[in-house]
């Protein structure tokens, strides 16, 4: 196959995966106009339109979908094989893409990466902040991070953090005249700050435990976010009660800016796990990263 054809196919696959010329061009290190020209050349040579372009989105035509599904896995396999031969290097090398929540990145992954990266200069790590539950195979991630109970049974997982509880917190000013909830059911009478999880398509139910029995409360309120840090900021302003990982709230609790309630009903959650599809495909670089992130009690 001519080198030009290989390059054209790689360009097409990048656009097909990203569904966006700007992001695909950034990944390939070329300009958007150059990438668009390459793809048009491929379409002209084949005599078939592969992509449908609008001002807002890029989608595959039926022919483009067939080419993507037929050719894409072969290029993936080539990339995987190239990664495996890095084991013959003196030091692991390669690119690793991980998807994780903002909380997991800030409190678990980032502190460990600060120690890992300087000792592994040939390993590049891309962290994608996402609070949903992505399909890491479809989205071409090497691994993902979820709390243990959320890891699919067909995945391999490694614990990277300890168990931790969630905390219900509010500013002292919030409780003036509203009273303090003494049981999770009391939350239905309070202004609560919701959090939306894209995977579930709705707001996350707050989870508690009473004498070994699980309680899930659908709260209501004026505000909703998709991450814990904005919820804490809103709680600090006295705009409602937030339900966030304990370690996010503790500094504010210690300073008296937030008050914690319902602590007796907040059991520890199963901690974060790094999960991935197969050991057989793991590169030496990924194996090294897994070991660096592994939780050691």
Coordinates of C-alpha atoms in Angstrom, one line a residue:
X1 CA 0.0 0.0 0.0
X2 CA 1.4 3.4 -0.9
X3 CA 2.6 5.5 2.1
X4 CA 0.1 8.3 1.0
X5 CA -2.8 5.8 1.4
X6 CA -1.7 4.9 4.9
X7 CA -1.4 8.5 6.0
X8 CA -4.8 9.3 4.5
X9 CA -6.4 6.4 6.3
X10 CA -4.8 7.5 9.6
X11 CA -6.2 11.0 9.1
X12 CA -9.7 9.6 8.3
X13 CA -9.6 7.4 11.4
X14 CA -8.6 10.3 13.6
X15 CA -11.6 12.3 12.4
X16 CA -13.9 9.4 12.7
X17 CA -12.9 8.8 16.3
X18 CA -13.0 12.4 17.4
X19 CA -16.0 13.4 15.3
X20 CA -14.3 16.7 15.1
X21 CA -11.7 18.1 12.7
X22 CA -10.2 20.5 15.3
X23 CA -9.6 17.8 17.9
X24 CA -8.3 15.3 15.4
X25 CA -5.9 17.8 13.9
X26 CA -4.5 18.6 17.3
X27 CA -3.9 14.9 18.0
X28 CA -2.2 14.4 14.6
X29 CA -0.1 17.6 15.0
X30 CA -1.4 19.2 11.7
X31 CA -3.6 22.2 10.9
X32 CA -7.3 21.7 10.6
X33 CA -7.3 22.9 6.9
X34 CA -4.5 20.4 6.1
X35 CA -6.4 17.5 7.7
X36 CA -9.6 18.5 5.8
X37 CA -7.7 18.5 2.6
X38 CA -6.2 15.0 3.3
X39 CA -9.6 13.5 4.0
X40 CA -11.1 15.1 0.8
X41 CA -8.2 13.7 -1.2
X42 CA -9.1 10.2 0.2
X43 CA -12.8 10.7 -0.7
X44 CA -11.8 11.8 -4.2
X45 CA -9.5 8.9 -4.8
X46 CA -12.2 6.4 -3.6
X47 CA -15.0 8.2 -5.3
X48 CA -17.1 7.9 -2.2
X49 CA -18.1 10.4 0.5
X50 CA -17.0 9.1 3.9
X51 CA -18.0 12.0 6.2
X52 CA -20.9 14.3 6.5
X53 CA -19.8 17.7 7.6
X54 CA -22.0 20.5 9.2
X55 CA -21.0 23.6 11.0
X56 CA -21.5 21.9 14.3
X57 CA -20.7 18.2 13.8
X58 CA -19.0 15.6 11.7
X59 CA -20.6 12.2 11.2
X60 CA -19.8 9.0 9.2
X61 CA -21.7 8.1 6.1
X62 CA -22.6 4.4 5.7
X63 CA -19.5 3.9 3.6
X64 CA -17.4 5.8 6.2
X65 CA -18.8 3.6 8.9
X66 CA -18.0 0.4 7.0
X67 CA -14.4 1.7 6.4
X68 CA -14.0 2.7 10.0
X69 CA -15.1 -0.6 11.4
X70 CA -13.1 -2.6 8.8
X71 CA -9.8 -0.7 8.9
X72 CA -9.8 0.8 12.4
X73 CA -9.1 -2.5 14.4
X74 CA -6.1 -3.3 12.2
X75 CA -4.5 0.0 12.9
X76 CA -5.3 -0.5 16.6
X77 CA -3.6 -3.9 16.5
X78 CA -0.5 -2.3 14.9
X79 CA -0.3 0.3 17.6
X80 CA -0.7 -2.4 20.3
X81 CA 2.1 -4.4 18.8
X82 CA 4.4 -1.3 18.6
X83 CA 3.7 -0.7 22.2
X84 CA 4.6 -4.3 23.2
X85 CA 8.1 -4.1 21.7
X86 CA 9.0 -1.2 24.0
X87 CA 9.7 -3.8 26.6
X88 CA 13.1 -4.2 24.9
X89 CA 14.0 -0.6 25.9
X90 CA 15.9 0.0 29.0
X91 CA 13.0 2.1 30.3
X92 CA 9.3 1.8 29.6
X93 CA 7.9 4.3 27.1
X94 CA 4.6 5.1 25.5
X95 CA 1.4 7.1 25.7
X96 CA -1.3 6.3 28.3
X97 CA -4.9 7.7 28.3
X98 CA -6.9 7.5 31.5
X99 CA -10.4 8.7 32.2
X100 CA -11.3 9.6 35.8
X101 CA -13.4 12.0 37.9
X102 CA -12.1 15.3 39.1
X103 CA -12.0 14.0 42.6
X104 CA -10.0 10.9 41.7
X105 CA -7.5 12.9 39.7
X106 CA -7.0 15.5 42.4
X107 CA -6.8 13.3 45.5
X108 CA -5.5 9.9 44.2
X109 CA -3.9 10.0 40.8
X110 CA -2.1 13.4 40.7
X111 CA -0.1 13.0 43.9
X112 CA 1.2 9.6 42.7
X113 CA 1.9 10.9 39.2
X114 CA 4.1 13.7 40.7
X115 CA 6.4 11.0 42.0
X116 CA 6.1 8.6 39.0
X117 CA 6.7 10.9 36.0
X118 CA 10.1 12.3 36.8
X119 CA 11.4 8.7 37.0
X120 CA 9.8 7.7 33.7
X121 CA 10.6 10.5 31.2
X122 CA 9.6 8.4 28.2
X123 CA 6.0 7.8 29.5
X124 CA 3.3 10.3 28.6
X125 CA 0.1 10.3 30.5
X126 CA -3.1 12.0 29.4
X127 CA -5.8 12.4 32.0
X128 CA -9.4 13.1 30.8
X129 CA -11.6 14.5 33.5
X130 CA -15.0 12.9 33.3
X131 CA -17.6 12.2 36.0
X132 CA -19.6 9.8 33.8
X133 CA -18.9 6.1 33.3
X134 CA -17.3 6.0 29.8
X135 CA -16.9 2.9 27.7
X136 CA -13.1 2.9 27.8
X137 CA -12.9 0.4 24.9
X138 CA -15.1 2.4 22.5
X139 CA -13.5 5.7 23.6
X140 CA -10.0 4.3 23.2
X141 CA -8.8 4.8 26.8
X142 CA -6.1 2.5 28.2
X143 CA -7.9 2.5 31.5
X144 CA -10.6 4.2 33.6
X145 CA -11.1 5.0 37.3
X146 CA -14.3 4.2 39.2
X147 CA -15.3 3.3 42.7
X148 CA -15.0 -0.4 43.2
X149 CA -18.7 -1.2 43.1
X150 CA -19.0 0.5 39.7
X151 CA -16.4 -1.6 37.9
X152 CA -17.8 -4.0 35.3
X153 CA -17.3 -7.6 36.0
X154 CA -15.5 -8.3 32.7
X155 CA -12.8 -5.8 33.5
X156 CA -9.5 -6.3 35.4
X157 CA -9.2 -3.8 38.3
X158 CA -6.6 -2.6 40.7
X159 CA -7.4 -0.7 43.9
X160 CA -5.7 2.7 43.8
X161 CA -7.2 4.4 46.9
X162 CA -8.7 3.7 50.3
X163 CA -12.4 3.5 51.1
X164 CA -13.9 6.9 52.0
X165 CA -17.2 8.3 53.1
X166 CA -19.3 11.1 51.7
X167 CA -20.3 14.0 53.8
X168 CA -23.5 16.2 53.9
X169 CA -22.3 19.7 54.6
X170 CA -23.7 23.2 54.8
X171 CA -22.6 26.7 55.9
X172 CA -23.5 27.7 59.4
X173 CA -25.7 30.5 57.9
X174 CA -27.7 27.9 56.0
X175 CA -29.0 26.2 59.1
X176 CA -30.2 29.5 60.7
X177 CA -34.0 29.1 60.8
X178 CA -34.0 25.9 58.9
X179 CA -33.0 23.4 61.5
X180 CA -30.6 20.5 61.3
X181 CA -31.6 17.2 59.5
X182 CA -31.3 14.4 62.0
X183 CA -32.2 11.6 59.6
X184 CA -31.6 11.2 55.9
X185 CA -35.4 11.4 55.3
X186 CA -35.3 15.0 56.7
X187 CA -33.4 16.1 53.6
X188 CA -36.6 16.2 51.6
X189 CA -37.4 19.4 53.5
X190 CA -34.1 21.0 52.7
X191 CA -32.6 22.9 49.8
X192 CA -30.0 20.4 48.5
X193 CA -27.4 20.9 45.8
X194 CA -27.8 18.1 43.2
X195 CA -25.1 16.5 41.1
X196 CA -25.9 15.1 37.6
X197 CA -24.1 12.0 36.3
X198 CA -24.2 11.9 32.5
X199 CA -24.1 8.1 32.4
X200 CA -27.4 7.8 34.4
X201 CA -29.0 10.7 32.6
X202 CA -30.3 12.2 35.8
X203 CA -29.4 13.4 39.3
X204 CA -27.5 11.2 41.6
X205 CA -29.4 9.8 44.6
X206 CA -27.7 10.5 48.0
X207 CA -26.9 7.2 49.7
X208 CA -26.9 6.5 53.4
X209 CA -27.1 3.5 55.8
X210 CA -29.3 3.1 58.8
X211 CA -28.7 0.0 61.0
X212 CA -27.3 -1.9 58.0
X213 CA -30.1 -0.9 55.7
X214 CA -29.3 1.2 52.6
X215 CA -31.2 4.4 52.1
X216 CA -31.3 6.3 48.8
X217 CA -32.7 9.8 48.9
X218 CA -33.7 11.8 45.8
X219 CA -33.2 15.4 47.0
X220 CA -34.5 18.6 45.5
X221 CA -33.0 22.1 45.4
X222 CA -32.3 25.2 43.4
X223 CA -28.8 24.3 42.2
X224 CA -27.2 21.4 40.4
X225 CA -23.6 20.8 39.1
X226 CA -21.6 17.9 37.6
X227 CA -18.7 17.9 40.1
X228 CA -18.2 18.1 43.8
X229 CA -16.0 21.2 43.9
X230 CA -18.6 23.5 42.6
X231 CA -21.1 22.0 45.0
X232 CA -18.8 22.8 47.9
X233 CA -18.4 26.4 46.7
X234 CA -22.2 26.8 46.6
X235 CA -22.5 25.3 50.1
X236 CA -19.9 27.7 51.4
X237 CA -22.1 30.6 50.1
X238 CA -25.0 29.2 52.2
X239 CA -27.0 28.2 49.1
X240 CA -27.8 24.7 50.2
X241 CA -26.6 21.3 51.5
X242 CA -23.9 19.5 49.5
X243 CA -23.1 15.8 49.4
X244 CA -19.4 15.4 48.6
X245 CA -16.4 13.1 49.3
X246 CA -15.4 13.7 52.9
X247 CA -11.8 14.8 52.0
X248 CA -13.1 17.6 49.8
X249 CA -15.1 19.1 52.7
X250 CA -12.8 18.4 55.7
X251 CA -10.6 21.5 55.3
X252 CA -13.7 23.8 55.3
X253 CA -15.2 21.9 58.3
X254 CA -11.9 22.3 60.2
X255 CA -12.0 26.1 59.6
X256 CA -15.7 26.3 60.7
X257 CA -16.9 27.4 57.3
X258 CA -18.9 24.2 56.8
X259 CA -20.9 22.1 59.3
X260 CA -21.3 18.4 58.8
X261 CA -24.6 16.6 59.4
X262 CA -25.8 13.0 59.3
X263 CA -22.3 11.6 59.8
X264 CA -23.7 8.6 61.7
X265 CA -25.6 7.6 58.5
X266 CA -22.6 7.9 56.2
X267 CA -20.7 4.6 55.8
X268 CA -17.4 4.3 53.8
X269 CA -17.7 3.7 50.1
X270 CA -15.6 1.3 48.2
X271 CA -12.5 3.2 47.1
X272 CA -11.3 4.0 43.6
X273 CA -10.1 1.3 41.3
X274 CA -8.2 1.5 38.0
X275 CA -9.8 -0.8 35.5
X276 CA -8.8 -2.0 32.0
X277 CA -9.9 -4.8 29.6
X278 CA -7.0 -7.2 29.3
X279 CA -3.5 -7.9 30.8
X280 CA -2.5 -9.5 27.4
X281 CA -2.5 -6.1 25.7
X282 CA -0.9 -4.1 28.6
X283 CA 2.3 -2.3 27.6
X284 CA 5.3 -2.1 29.9
X285 CA 4.5 1.6 30.4
X286 CA 0.9 0.8 31.5
X287 CA 2.1 -2.0 33.8
X288 CA 4.5 0.5 35.4
X289 CA 1.8 3.1 35.8
X290 CA -0.6 0.5 37.4
X291 CA 2.1 -0.4 39.9
X292 CA 2.7 3.2 40.7
X293 CA -1.0 3.9 41.3
X294 CA -1.7 0.8 43.3
X295 CA -3.0 1.4 46.8
X296 CA -0.8 0.2 49.6
X297 CA -2.5 0.2 52.9

